[in-house]
Coordinates of C-alpha atoms in Angstrom, one line a residue:
M1 CA -51.6 48.1 50.6
T2 CA -50.6 44.7 51.2
R3 CA -48.3 44.5 48.5
F4 CA -46.9 47.9 48.9
V5 CA -45.9 47.0 52.6
L6 CA -44.5 43.8 51.5
I7 CA -42.7 45.8 48.9
I8 CA -40.9 48.1 51.6
L9 CA -40.3 45.1 53.8
L10 CA -38.1 43.2 50.7
G11 CA -36.4 46.3 50.5
V12 CA -35.6 46.6 54.3
S13 CA -34.3 42.9 54.2
G14 CA -32.1 43.7 51.0
S15 CA -30.6 46.7 52.2
L16 CA -29.4 44.8 55.3
S17 CA -26.4 43.4 53.2
L18 CA -25.2 46.8 52.8
L19 CA -24.9 48.2 55.9
A20 CA -21.3 48.2 56.7
Q21 CA -19.5 50.5 59.4
Q22 CA -23.1 51.1 61.1
Y23 CA -24.2 54.0 62.6
S24 CA -27.4 54.4 64.6
G25 CA -28.7 58.0 65.3
I26 CA -31.5 60.3 67.0
G27 CA -32.6 63.8 65.3
L28 CA -35.3 66.0 64.9
N29 CA -37.1 66.8 61.5
L30 CA -39.2 69.8 60.2
L31 CA -41.2 69.6 56.8
P32 CA -42.4 72.8 55.7
N33 CA -44.8 72.1 52.9
Y34 CA -47.7 72.4 50.1
S35 CA -50.4 70.1 51.1
H36 CA -52.9 69.6 48.7
R37 CA -55.9 66.8 47.6
R38 CA -56.7 64.5 44.7
L39 CA -60.1 64.3 44.0
V40 CA -61.6 61.0 43.7
N41 CA -65.1 60.8 42.0
F42 CA -67.0 57.5 42.5
D43 CA -70.3 58.8 40.8
I44 CA -70.8 60.3 37.2
S45 CA -73.8 62.2 38.1
M46 CA -71.2 64.4 40.6
Q47 CA -69.3 65.1 37.9
A48 CA -70.1 68.8 37.7
Q49 CA -69.6 69.5 41.2
A50 CA -66.4 67.7 41.0
D51 CA -65.0 70.1 38.1
S52 CA -66.1 73.3 40.5
L53 CA -64.1 71.8 43.2
E54 CA -61.5 71.5 41.0
A55 CA -61.4 74.6 39.4
N56 CA -61.6 76.4 42.8
E57 CA -59.5 74.6 45.4
M58 CA -55.7 74.9 45.8
A59 CA -52.6 73.8 47.6
R60 CA -52.0 75.4 51.1
P61 CA -48.9 75.9 53.4
S62 CA -48.8 73.0 56.0
Y63 CA -45.6 71.4 57.8
A64 CA -44.9 68.2 59.9
T65 CA -42.2 68.0 62.4
G66 CA -41.2 65.6 65.1
L67 CA -38.4 63.2 66.2
L68 CA -36.7 60.4 64.1
L69 CA -34.4 57.4 64.7
S70 CA -32.0 56.1 62.4
Y71 CA -29.9 53.1 61.7
R72 CA -27.3 53.3 58.6
G73 CA -24.1 51.9 57.1
R74 CA -21.9 52.9 54.4
K75 CA -24.8 52.1 51.1
A76 CA -28.2 52.0 53.1
G77 CA -29.9 53.1 56.0
M78 CA -33.3 53.0 57.6
Q79 CA -35.4 55.7 59.6
V80 CA -38.5 55.8 61.5
G81 CA -39.9 59.0 63.0
L82 CA -42.9 60.3 65.2
N83 CA -44.3 63.7 64.0
Y84 CA -46.8 65.9 64.4
S85 CA -48.9 66.8 61.2
Q86 CA -50.8 69.5 59.9
T87 CA -52.2 69.2 56.1
G88 CA -55.5 70.0 53.9
Y89 CA -56.4 72.5 51.2
R90 CA -58.1 75.5 50.4
G91 CA -60.0 77.2 48.2
K92 CA -59.8 80.5 45.9
R93 CA -60.8 83.8 47.7
V94 CA -64.2 84.7 46.7
E95 CA -66.7 87.4 46.6
I96 CA -69.7 87.0 49.7
P97 CA -72.9 86.4 48.1
F98 CA -75.3 88.7 48.6
G99 CA -78.1 87.9 51.7
D100 CA -75.4 86.4 53.8
P101 CA -75.4 88.3 57.2
N102 CA -71.3 88.6 56.8
R103 CA -71.9 90.7 53.6
A104 CA -72.8 93.9 56.0
N105 CA -69.3 93.9 57.4
F106 CA -67.1 92.1 54.9
N107 CA -67.0 91.7 51.0
E108 CA -64.6 88.5 50.2
Q109 CA -64.1 85.2 52.0
Q110 CA -61.7 82.3 51.7
Y111 CA -62.1 78.8 53.0
Q112 CA -59.9 76.2 54.3
F113 CA -59.8 72.6 55.4
R114 CA -57.0 71.6 58.2
A115 CA -56.3 68.2 59.6
Q116 CA -54.1 67.5 62.3
S117 CA -52.3 64.1 63.0
I118 CA -49.7 61.8 64.9
E119 CA -47.7 60.0 62.4
V120 CA -45.4 57.7 62.3
P121 CA -43.4 57.9 58.6
F122 CA -40.7 55.1 58.0
S123 CA -38.2 55.0 55.0
V124 CA -35.3 52.7 53.5
Q125 CA -32.7 55.3 52.2
F126 CA -29.7 54.6 49.7
Y127 CA -26.5 56.4 49.7
Q128 CA -24.0 57.7 47.1
S129 CA -21.0 59.5 48.4
L130 CA -19.7 62.4 47.4
S131 CA -17.1 63.5 49.8
D132 CA -15.7 62.2 53.1
K133 CA -18.4 64.2 54.6
D134 CA -20.9 64.6 52.2
D135 CA -23.4 61.8 50.7
F136 CA -26.6 62.1 48.1
F137 CA -29.1 59.9 49.0
F138 CA -32.8 58.3 47.7
A139 CA -35.4 57.5 50.1
L140 CA -38.5 55.1 49.6
G141 CA -40.9 54.8 52.5
S142 CA -44.7 54.6 53.8
G143 CA -45.8 55.9 56.9
I144 CA -49.3 55.4 59.2
S145 CA -51.1 58.5 60.4
Y146 CA -53.9 58.9 63.3
N147 CA -56.3 61.5 63.0
L148 CA -56.5 64.0 65.8
S149 CA -58.9 66.8 64.5
N150 CA -60.6 68.5 61.6
Q151 CA -61.4 71.9 61.2
N152 CA -63.3 74.1 58.5
I153 CA -61.5 77.7 58.7
I154 CA -63.2 80.7 57.1
T155 CA -61.3 84.2 56.8
R156 CA -63.5 87.0 56.0
F157 CA -62.0 90.1 54.5
N158 CA -63.2 94.0 53.8
G159 CA -59.7 96.2 52.4
E160 CA -57.2 95.2 54.9
T161 CA -59.6 94.1 57.8
S162 CA -59.9 90.3 58.2
D163 CA -61.7 88.0 60.4
R164 CA -61.1 84.2 61.0
E165 CA -63.6 81.6 62.1
V166 CA -62.4 78.1 63.1
I167 CA -65.2 75.4 63.2
N168 CA -64.4 71.9 64.3
D169 CA -65.8 69.4 61.9
D170 CA -66.6 66.6 64.2
D171 CA -68.3 64.4 60.7
E172 CA -68.2 60.7 61.9
D173 CA -67.0 59.7 58.3
F174 CA -63.8 61.1 58.7
R175 CA -61.2 58.4 58.3
R176 CA -58.9 58.0 61.5
V177 CA -56.4 55.7 60.0
N178 CA -54.6 56.1 57.0
Y179 CA -51.3 55.0 55.3
S180 CA -48.9 56.8 52.7
F181 CA -46.5 56.4 50.3
Q182 CA -43.4 58.8 50.6
T183 CA -40.1 59.5 48.2
A184 CA -37.7 61.7 48.8
M185 CA -33.9 62.8 47.4
G186 CA -31.4 65.1 48.9
W187 CA -28.0 65.9 50.4
E188 CA -26.6 64.7 53.6
H189 CA -23.5 66.4 55.4
K190 CA -21.2 65.4 58.2
F191 CA -20.8 68.3 61.0
G192 CA -17.9 66.6 62.8
D193 CA -17.8 63.1 64.1
Q194 CA -21.5 63.3 65.4
L195 CA -23.9 65.9 64.1
V196 CA -25.4 65.2 60.6
M197 CA -27.8 67.4 58.8
S198 CA -29.9 66.5 55.5
I199 CA -32.3 68.2 53.3
A200 CA -34.2 66.6 50.9
P201 CA -37.3 67.4 48.8
T202 CA -39.9 65.1 49.7
F203 CA -43.4 63.9 48.4
R204 CA -46.0 62.1 50.4
L205 CA -49.4 60.7 49.3
W206 CA -51.9 59.6 51.7
L207 CA -53.3 56.5 49.8
A208 CA -57.0 56.4 51.5
G209 CA -59.5 59.4 51.1
V210 CA -60.2 61.3 54.1
K211 CA -63.5 60.5 54.8
R212 CA -65.1 56.6 54.6
D213 CA -68.1 55.5 51.8
V214 CA -68.2 58.9 50.4
L215 CA -68.8 59.2 46.5
L216 CA -66.9 62.2 46.1
N217 CA -63.9 61.9 48.2
R218 CA -60.1 63.7 48.7
N219 CA -56.8 61.7 48.8
L220 CA -54.3 64.5 50.6
Y221 CA -50.9 64.8 49.5
Q222 CA -47.8 67.1 50.5
F223 CA -44.6 68.2 48.9
G224 CA -42.0 70.1 50.7
I225 CA -38.3 70.5 51.8
R226 CA -37.7 68.1 54.8
T227 CA -34.5 69.6 57.1
T228 CA -33.1 67.1 59.8
F229 CA -30.6 67.4 62.3
R230 CA -29.2 64.0 63.4
W231 CA -26.5 63.1 66.3
D232 CA -25.0 59.9 65.1
R233 CA -22.9 57.5 67.0
E234 CA -20.9 54.4 65.2
I235 CA -21.7 50.8 66.5
E236 CA -18.8 48.6 66.9
V237 CA -19.4 45.3 65.5
Y238 CA -17.7 42.2 66.9

């Protein structure tokens, strides 16, 4: 993790030499995404359980949204944000086992895990001009998050009828602070002198597992389309 942060800082310092005709801005961003998990198994005796989870867990719709601050020049820039984020994964829809009390009213159920966090993402962005108002950019960055809560969500089905149960998971093994790697590439367009919009496919991987000191863990990741609206102002350099 330390090496990764050093690489990002070196990228930031290297990009400063490219900052000419400088702008600062504030904006809003929205990242609808599909979130999933990467299984990490440290115990070979749990391989059968890991294989079962791999076959039965899949991505779930999630999102992140918040504010951002930016600083950019002609060829490079930096962004930092403050977001609320939901992420997690879900299981396949399965038949409720015989003997389960809920079998009397429902015949199928689906499990989801949802984590809610406050996060501070930051990135370095490199630009290639396409026209006077359009740029292509590539972004590389990291981020830190603080876990607010975790829920297990069970939705039970009976034909067109469904019932949703949300259970707060207060397990003390959940990791509160986590770090991410993120990368994106996209298109930025200027509307007039101040309003800027960008659209970018974005990938983020959380580098530590959702729990501490467990033999079968999960690293969450997200892939989605980030949309931002930013109000820029030119900085006068003397």
